[in-house]
């Protein structure tokens, strides 16, 4: 389980996002109200870059005339055709079993811990006093 | 790896842009690229003082059904969210971004421009319509085709005024910067009616295809039963306006009068075309004396004169169904279209389902377009 240091924690405040490349994979990281999510960036439908997508909510209707809006900011819409993905699972709304985004474990780690390894930080300078965002690839 | 479709796994496993390299061998003709004005003032250099003043003072007056910015249509300005130029302006207004994001990485040999929005089409004031259309034609050439010869301008015509439209075609047809005559499917009357014949005569005279792009504001509701509630209804309804175009052109005998005329239906899908052909043939067999000017079965006329573009394609779960439809239409009749920079953009290398033979893909992406448009 290689772990990759991709950013300083301060680079990704709540409400922001960052597109990174790890071993040829494009991965987009979101900070949603302090919670981090890492997902593959390429839409499985036609290939749009999800880092340019809108974070929206889930509109549901249990019966005609009633509406329910939930999951505010946790549904990612592709910038091209508007396909929706759940940022928590990577699953698409329209075909959750078959079409989903790879989601990666992402965490904030203190620099002091990172310099001990076994993290892959060769392209990212790590200082003991800072905190970093670490993505785990499978 | 939790992605289990082969296409996706392939993209996830390595360089996500790998598919962009394969196509270098295939040169693509794109039948639907949308340029945009940065601001209406972009047209000022091409308008007389009289018409610029008129536009500043009174603006446009369009038939109901489509304002300049009707509603976001899924994404703002109906555009890909990644197509907004850093330097400002609307998606489609930056030649730089169009090159960087689309023409270069995908290896586009030619893109056929189709201006929408402020084009003079659907205006009440026909003289104003003619002035704006002509300005849009100058602007396209100067802004896009001249600096970037891969982009072919359209001769936008104020089609509600057939004579003026024909004059606009005559004025520009000899200029290789222009590759098609451009109309919209929601016209005031069905497209085959006599008022539009001067346009078809001029197009045929100059060997230019007529592109019929969806949208337009006719003043009529989108459906025969009035206005629908939702964008999805409007969007799916484009195929019915395209059917009106094809039916009217055939029934009015337009192709009997202008036997070399080529018509390209743009952005209206295509799976409806075989069913329409069969239905028209059935009626023709029973009632041909109503249209004695029509000498051949409608399906034969359609097969000879009508082309269709790919985007937005019908996407049946079983791709064989799509291939069957194309077999019925004719593999030489479908032209690839991306609709760049709009939200329902199709990537030429991901638009078509796996299993499409390479020779067929080549026809759609490149060869068919070369035959329809006059491209060097």
XYZ file of C-alpha atoms in Angstrom:
514
model
C 0.000 0.000 0.000
C 2.189 2.840 -1.175
C 1.417 6.119 0.527
C 2.123 9.393 -1.218
C 2.601 12.838 0.230
C 0.744 15.169 -2.125
C 0.380 18.514 -0.391
C 0.850 20.513 2.755
C -2.320 20.403 4.829
C -2.517 24.199 4.675
C -2.729 24.040 0.878
C -6.145 22.438 1.045
C -8.430 24.373 3.399
C -12.144 23.494 3.683
C -13.969 24.256 0.433
C -10.914 23.703 -1.746
C -9.753 20.949 -4.068
C -6.520 19.854 -5.685
C -5.710 17.694 -8.690
C -2.606 15.546 -8.254
C -0.843 12.888 -10.318
C 0.374 9.794 -8.566
C 2.129 7.110 -10.636
C 0.325 8.198 -13.789
C -3.057 8.402 -12.121
C -4.958 11.644 -11.930
C -6.522 11.943 -8.475
C -8.653 14.782 -7.194
C -8.700 15.608 -3.489
C -11.520 17.582 -1.913
C -11.676 19.179 1.504
C -15.384 19.305 2.303
C -16.039 21.043 5.636
C -12.754 19.704 7.010
C -13.205 16.161 5.705
C -10.858 14.904 2.982
C -11.878 12.796 -0.017
C -9.611 11.436 -2.765
C -11.156 10.114 -5.988
C -9.950 9.249 -9.457
C -10.283 12.339 -11.592
C -11.467 10.839 -14.860
C -15.193 10.384 -15.350
C -15.903 6.757 -16.323
C -18.621 7.919 -18.701
C -16.664 9.911 -21.313
C -13.532 11.084 -19.571
C -14.255 14.583 -18.238
C -11.896 15.844 -15.536
C -13.879 15.713 -12.289
C -11.592 18.240 -10.637
C -13.543 20.803 -12.657
C -16.908 19.460 -11.531
C -19.427 21.044 -9.208
C -20.090 19.768 -5.701
C -23.801 19.723 -5.249
C -26.438 17.847 -3.254
C -28.883 15.037 -3.746
C -32.397 15.871 -4.898
C -34.890 13.097 -4.228
C -38.621 12.766 -4.396
C -40.416 9.991 -2.555
C -43.657 10.880 -4.281
C -44.724 13.489 -6.813
C -44.944 16.875 -5.117
C -42.543 16.106 -2.292
C -38.882 16.928 -2.494
C -35.947 16.266 -0.296
C -32.534 17.880 -0.635
C -29.701 16.283 1.267
C -26.013 15.432 1.128
C -25.209 19.081 0.521
C -21.792 19.422 -1.128
C -21.207 15.659 -1.244
C -22.394 14.903 -4.762
C -19.860 15.584 -7.490
C -21.223 16.470 -10.924
C -18.996 15.893 -13.959
C -18.168 19.182 -15.725
C -19.174 17.679 -19.071
C -22.391 15.623 -19.034
C -23.347 16.154 -15.426
C -23.034 12.565 -14.194
C -23.247 12.489 -10.401
C -20.910 10.673 -8.009
C -21.070 10.210 -4.262
C -17.786 11.588 -2.892
C -17.941 9.154 0.058
C -18.098 5.996 -2.042
C -17.163 7.065 -5.572
C -20.326 5.406 -6.825
C -22.294 6.997 -9.651
C -25.899 7.819 -9.006
C -27.099 6.344 -12.307
C -25.281 2.996 -12.227
C -23.726 2.609 -8.770
C -22.661 -1.013 -9.114
C -20.876 -0.756 -12.421
C -19.790 2.841 -12.815
C -17.865 4.304 -9.958
C -14.744 6.226 -9.247
C -11.792 4.659 -7.531
C -11.665 6.217 -4.078
C -8.465 6.395 -2.093
C -7.695 6.589 1.567
C -6.509 10.084 2.365
C -5.339 11.508 5.661
C -3.419 14.328 7.291
C -0.166 13.236 8.880
C 2.345 15.209 10.907
C 5.673 15.775 9.204
C 7.507 14.210 12.143
C 5.811 10.906 11.421
C 6.348 11.109 7.678
C 10.105 11.456 7.733
C 10.273 8.034 9.408
C 8.715 6.347 6.349
C 7.534 4.140 4.728
C 5.927 6.993 2.860
C 6.837 7.923 -0.709
C 7.737 11.545 -0.360
C 10.659 11.788 -2.705
C 9.029 14.465 -4.863
C 7.650 16.398 -1.923
C 9.863 18.070 0.632
C 8.667 17.288 4.145
C 9.418 19.353 7.219
C 8.964 17.942 10.712
C 6.991 20.916 11.971
C 4.295 20.840 9.253
C 1.327 18.566 8.507
C 0.809 16.867 5.145
C -1.913 15.238 3.082
C -1.156 11.616 2.347
C -2.941 9.473 -0.266
C -2.774 5.712 -0.199
C -2.843 3.882 -3.538
C -3.786 0.257 -3.946
C -9.121 -1.651 -8.413
C -12.842 -1.219 -7.950
C -13.572 -0.230 -11.513
C -14.799 -3.171 -13.444
C -15.522 -1.938 -16.927
C -12.589 -2.677 -19.230
C -12.549 0.764 -20.814
C -12.283 2.449 -17.457
C -9.721 0.035 -16.072
C -7.520 0.720 -19.039
C -7.683 4.436 -18.412
C -7.173 4.097 -14.688
C -4.214 1.799 -14.980
C -1.834 4.190 -16.600
C -1.577 7.471 -18.392
C -5.046 8.881 -18.515
C -4.206 10.688 -21.738
C -2.970 7.601 -23.567
C -6.083 7.493 -25.701
C -5.165 10.859 -27.081
C -2.101 9.451 -28.801
C -3.717 6.620 -30.756
C -5.783 9.005 -32.836
C -2.783 10.747 -34.310
C -3.283 8.281 -37.130
C -6.902 9.328 -37.635
C -7.585 12.853 -38.753
C -10.887 14.052 -37.509
C -13.537 16.181 -39.164
C -15.829 17.679 -36.537
C -19.206 18.809 -37.839
C -20.237 20.910 -34.837
C -17.934 23.380 -33.059
C -19.447 26.466 -31.451
C -17.586 29.751 -31.518
C -18.825 32.504 -29.212
C -18.613 36.262 -29.024
C -16.676 37.639 -26.054
C -19.198 40.453 -25.995
C -21.700 41.676 -28.612
C -19.233 44.510 -29.305
C -17.105 41.934 -31.141
C -19.557 42.448 -34.010
C -19.176 46.219 -34.087
C -16.337 46.290 -36.657
C -18.545 44.354 -39.069
C -21.751 46.357 -38.661
C -22.528 49.644 -40.356
C -22.954 52.631 -38.039
C -26.677 52.447 -38.785
C -27.047 48.898 -37.548
C -24.678 49.190 -34.591
C -26.638 52.214 -33.456
C -29.875 50.297 -33.961
C -28.572 47.377 -31.937
C -27.381 49.667 -29.131
C -30.674 51.528 -29.044
C -33.241 48.778 -29.567
C -31.383 45.491 -29.188
C -32.672 42.344 -30.766
C -36.297 41.340 -30.877
C -36.559 37.612 -31.138
C -39.474 35.320 -31.500
C -40.371 33.579 -28.283
C -38.857 30.220 -27.613
C -35.249 31.157 -27.125
C -33.679 34.200 -25.576
C -29.945 34.797 -25.928
C -29.355 33.158 -22.564
C -32.420 31.087 -21.928
C -31.276 29.122 -18.878
C -28.188 27.191 -17.902
C -29.192 23.941 -19.640
C -27.392 21.714 -17.161
C -24.232 23.825 -16.950
C -23.797 27.631 -17.183
C -23.952 28.852 -20.797
C -24.730 25.205 -21.670
C -20.950 24.734 -21.570
C -18.437 22.297 -20.189
C -17.361 23.714 -16.852
C -13.742 23.347 -17.890
C -14.216 25.392 -21.078
C -14.266 28.881 -19.537
C -11.200 30.781 -20.807
C -8.801 32.062 -18.138
C -8.601 35.340 -20.024
C -12.355 35.873 -19.591
C -15.194 35.657 -22.065
C -17.651 32.864 -22.739
C -16.732 29.275 -23.586
C -15.962 29.161 -27.308
C -14.728 32.760 -27.456
C -11.034 31.960 -27.017
C -9.213 30.496 -30.007
C -6.271 29.820 -27.698
C -8.305 27.601 -25.395
C -10.067 25.951 -28.324
C -6.678 24.956 -29.710
C -5.162 23.911 -26.367
C -8.154 22.039 -25.065
C -9.617 20.581 -28.210
C -8.079 21.018 -31.688
C -4.503 20.062 -30.796
C -4.874 17.196 -28.298
C -7.534 15.435 -30.361
C -5.885 15.943 -33.745
C -8.759 17.765 -35.382
C -8.148 18.226 -39.087
C -11.187 20.434 -39.670
C -13.862 21.788 -37.371
C -17.075 23.155 -38.848
C -18.153 26.252 -36.950
C -21.777 26.813 -36.053
C -22.462 30.145 -34.331
C -25.492 30.314 -32.043
C -26.932 33.092 -29.912
C -26.656 36.553 -31.413
C -26.655 35.585 -35.104
C -29.662 37.420 -36.507
C -31.541 34.146 -36.921
C -35.028 34.232 -35.393
C -35.157 38.052 -35.279
C -38.430 39.769 -36.160
C -36.723 42.621 -37.985
C -35.480 40.948 -41.151
C -33.144 43.744 -42.206
C -31.527 43.681 -38.772
C -31.377 39.875 -39.036
C -29.513 40.166 -42.333
C -27.056 42.755 -40.978
C -26.244 40.698 -37.885
C -25.908 37.440 -39.829
C -23.499 39.078 -42.245
C -21.480 40.577 -39.379
C -21.312 37.163 -37.698
C -19.975 35.714 -40.946
C -17.216 38.326 -41.135
C -16.432 37.880 -37.440
C -16.120 34.082 -37.707
C -13.700 34.347 -40.560
C -11.557 37.078 -39.024
C -11.545 35.651 -35.494
C -11.331 31.936 -36.194
C -10.858 30.776 -39.815
C -8.195 33.284 -40.798
C -5.823 32.656 -37.873
C -6.794 28.975 -37.670
C -7.535 27.427 -41.096
C -8.639 24.170 -39.455
C -11.813 26.006 -38.457
C -14.260 26.483 -41.305
C -16.781 29.276 -40.980
C -20.473 28.811 -41.658
C -22.497 31.101 -43.850
C -25.125 32.042 -41.276
C -28.243 33.057 -43.168
C -31.263 35.112 -42.059
C -33.397 32.260 -43.337
C -36.777 33.846 -42.753
C -35.846 36.157 -45.626
C -35.003 33.665 -48.383
C -33.805 36.221 -50.924
C -31.495 37.988 -48.475
C -30.187 34.619 -47.333
C -29.407 33.641 -50.922
C -27.549 36.927 -51.448
C -25.450 36.247 -48.350
C -24.561 32.813 -49.752
C -23.676 34.232 -53.174
C -21.485 36.856 -51.532
C -19.334 34.336 -49.638
C -19.542 31.012 -51.422
C -16.321 31.413 -53.407
C -14.313 32.045 -50.238
C -12.751 28.765 -49.029
C -13.026 29.969 -45.405
C -16.715 28.991 -45.579
C -17.789 25.360 -45.793
C -21.534 25.258 -45.197
C -24.764 27.240 -45.121
C -26.129 27.383 -41.579
C -29.777 27.254 -40.553
C -31.680 26.206 -37.429
C -34.341 23.507 -37.310
C -37.055 25.523 -35.577
C -37.913 27.811 -38.448
C -41.108 29.804 -38.851
C -42.464 27.369 -41.402
C -41.427 23.791 -42.142
C -38.028 23.882 -43.841
C -39.234 22.659 -47.224
C -41.691 25.520 -47.760
C -41.294 27.723 -50.791
C -40.045 30.766 -48.885
C -36.786 28.900 -48.185
C -36.164 27.667 -51.739
C -33.841 30.538 -52.712
C -31.499 29.328 -49.947
C -31.421 25.786 -51.309
C -30.995 27.051 -54.871
C -27.976 29.124 -53.810
C -26.460 26.307 -51.746
C -26.798 23.889 -54.637
C -25.442 26.448 -57.119
C -22.255 26.713 -55.057
C -21.985 23.077 -54.011
C -22.320 23.938 -50.322
C -24.167 21.648 -47.904
C -26.886 23.156 -45.752
C -26.311 22.465 -42.053
C -29.560 22.360 -40.083
C -28.638 22.743 -36.431
C -31.182 22.169 -33.678
C -32.666 25.120 -31.742
C -33.971 28.361 -33.171
C -36.938 30.430 -32.091
C -39.846 30.027 -34.423
C -42.413 31.590 -32.146
C -44.122 28.190 -32.099
C -43.995 25.969 -29.020
C -41.523 23.106 -29.199
C -44.280 20.523 -29.322
C -47.590 20.220 -31.128
C -49.310 20.485 -27.743
C -47.659 23.631 -26.436
C -44.703 24.296 -24.173
C -43.240 21.442 -22.116
C -42.187 21.887 -18.483
C -38.623 20.606 -18.549
C -35.364 21.017 -20.414
C -35.198 17.255 -20.886
C -38.444 17.431 -22.817
C -37.122 20.232 -24.964
C -33.875 18.396 -25.534
C -35.491 15.117 -26.538
C -37.898 17.165 -28.630
C -35.131 18.246 -30.982
C -35.511 14.960 -32.781
C -39.116 15.834 -33.634
C -38.114 19.211 -35.065
C -35.474 17.411 -37.137
C -38.145 15.036 -38.398
C -40.218 18.035 -39.437
C -37.245 19.364 -41.397
C -36.586 16.093 -43.214
C -40.259 15.357 -43.899
C -40.933 18.825 -45.246
C -37.833 18.917 -47.468
C -38.801 15.572 -48.971
C -42.541 16.187 -49.336
C -42.203 19.661 -50.809
C -39.969 18.210 -53.494
C -36.960 20.310 -52.543
C -34.596 17.556 -53.634
C -36.441 17.143 -56.930
C -35.932 20.847 -57.562
C -32.349 20.937 -56.318
C -31.055 17.460 -57.080
C -27.486 18.150 -55.926
C -28.518 19.639 -52.584
C -26.944 18.096 -49.455
C -28.471 18.622 -46.010
C -26.728 17.823 -42.726
C -28.898 17.510 -39.622
C -26.775 18.675 -36.687
C -27.235 17.729 -33.019
C -30.609 16.081 -33.394
C -29.624 12.447 -32.893
C -30.311 10.010 -35.696
C -32.023 6.813 -34.501
C -35.365 8.302 -35.570
C -34.345 8.522 -39.208
C -34.931 4.901 -40.277
C -38.375 4.807 -38.639
C -39.317 8.086 -40.323
C -38.156 6.751 -43.705
C -40.228 3.591 -43.325
C -43.287 5.552 -42.281
C -42.985 8.017 -45.159
C -42.530 5.173 -47.644
C -45.658 3.488 -46.361
C -47.675 6.686 -46.808
C -46.128 7.347 -50.191
C -47.175 3.951 -51.483
C -50.787 4.763 -50.678
C -50.971 8.472 -51.414
C -48.317 9.371 -53.938
C -50.800 11.310 -56.076
C -50.943 13.956 -53.368
C -47.309 14.809 -54.116
C -46.881 14.034 -57.823
C -43.687 16.099 -57.866
C -42.086 13.468 -55.654
C -40.688 10.920 -58.107
C -39.008 8.461 -55.777
C -39.731 6.778 -52.498
C -38.965 9.096 -49.574
C -36.426 6.636 -48.186
C -34.412 6.827 -51.404
C -34.460 10.621 -51.362
C -33.384 10.653 -47.713
C -30.634 8.134 -48.359
C -29.227 10.338 -51.097
C -29.564 13.834 -49.640
C -29.544 13.689 -45.827
C -26.558 13.338 -43.522
C -26.686 13.227 -39.727
C -24.140 14.094 -37.032
C -23.236 11.921 -34.083
C -23.569 14.073 -30.983
C -25.665 13.743 -28.838
C -25.895 10.145 -29.835
C -28.497 7.661 -28.742
C -26.686 5.347 -26.298
C -28.542 2.035 -26.056
C -27.185 -0.404 -23.479
C -26.701 -2.991 -26.184
C -24.385 -1.313 -28.694
C -25.476 -3.694 -31.406
C -28.742 -1.770 -31.502
C -26.820 1.376 -32.388
C -24.878 -0.457 -35.079
C -28.143 -1.788 -36.524
C -29.523 1.743 -36.736
C -26.388 2.885 -38.555
C -26.686 -0.045 -40.924
C -30.215 1.137 -41.788
C -29.203 4.774 -42.178
C -26.009 3.995 -44.100
C -22.513 4.111 -42.604
C -21.557 6.799 -45.093
C -24.200 9.178 -43.696
C -22.968 9.812 -40.154
C -20.510 12.615 -39.412
C -18.716 12.924 -36.108
C -19.628 16.051 -34.108
C -18.234 17.096 -30.727
C -20.422 20.119 -29.891
C -17.363 21.700 -28.262
C -17.490 23.627 -25.890
C -20.996 22.667 -24.832
C -21.809 20.560 -21.804
C -22.767 17.472 -23.769
C -19.439 17.464 -25.639
C -18.367 14.158 -27.173
C -14.750 13.032 -27.122
C -14.169 11.476 -30.577
C -12.344 8.513 -29.068
C -14.841 7.742 -26.338
C -18.110 8.670 -28.001
C -18.546 5.418 -29.893
C -19.018 2.108 -28.118
C -16.386 -0.614 -28.181
C -17.032 -3.108 -30.937
C -17.362 -0.526 -33.675
C -15.039 -1.753 -36.445
C -12.127 0.551 -37.068
C -13.074 1.028 -40.703
C -16.490 2.277 -39.644
C -14.971 4.607 -37.088
C -12.705 6.007 -39.781
C -15.693 6.680 -42.017
C -17.540 8.504 -39.249
C -14.604 10.461 -37.881
C -13.054 11.471 -41.155
C -14.078 10.135 -44.541
C -17.767 10.993 -44.534
C -17.062 14.594 -43.572
C -14.573 14.963 -46.388
C -17.207 13.926 -48.893
C -19.883 16.278 -47.618
C -17.912 19.460 -47.063
C -15.565 20.951 -49.588
C -12.341 20.475 -47.675
C -8.951 20.554 -49.326
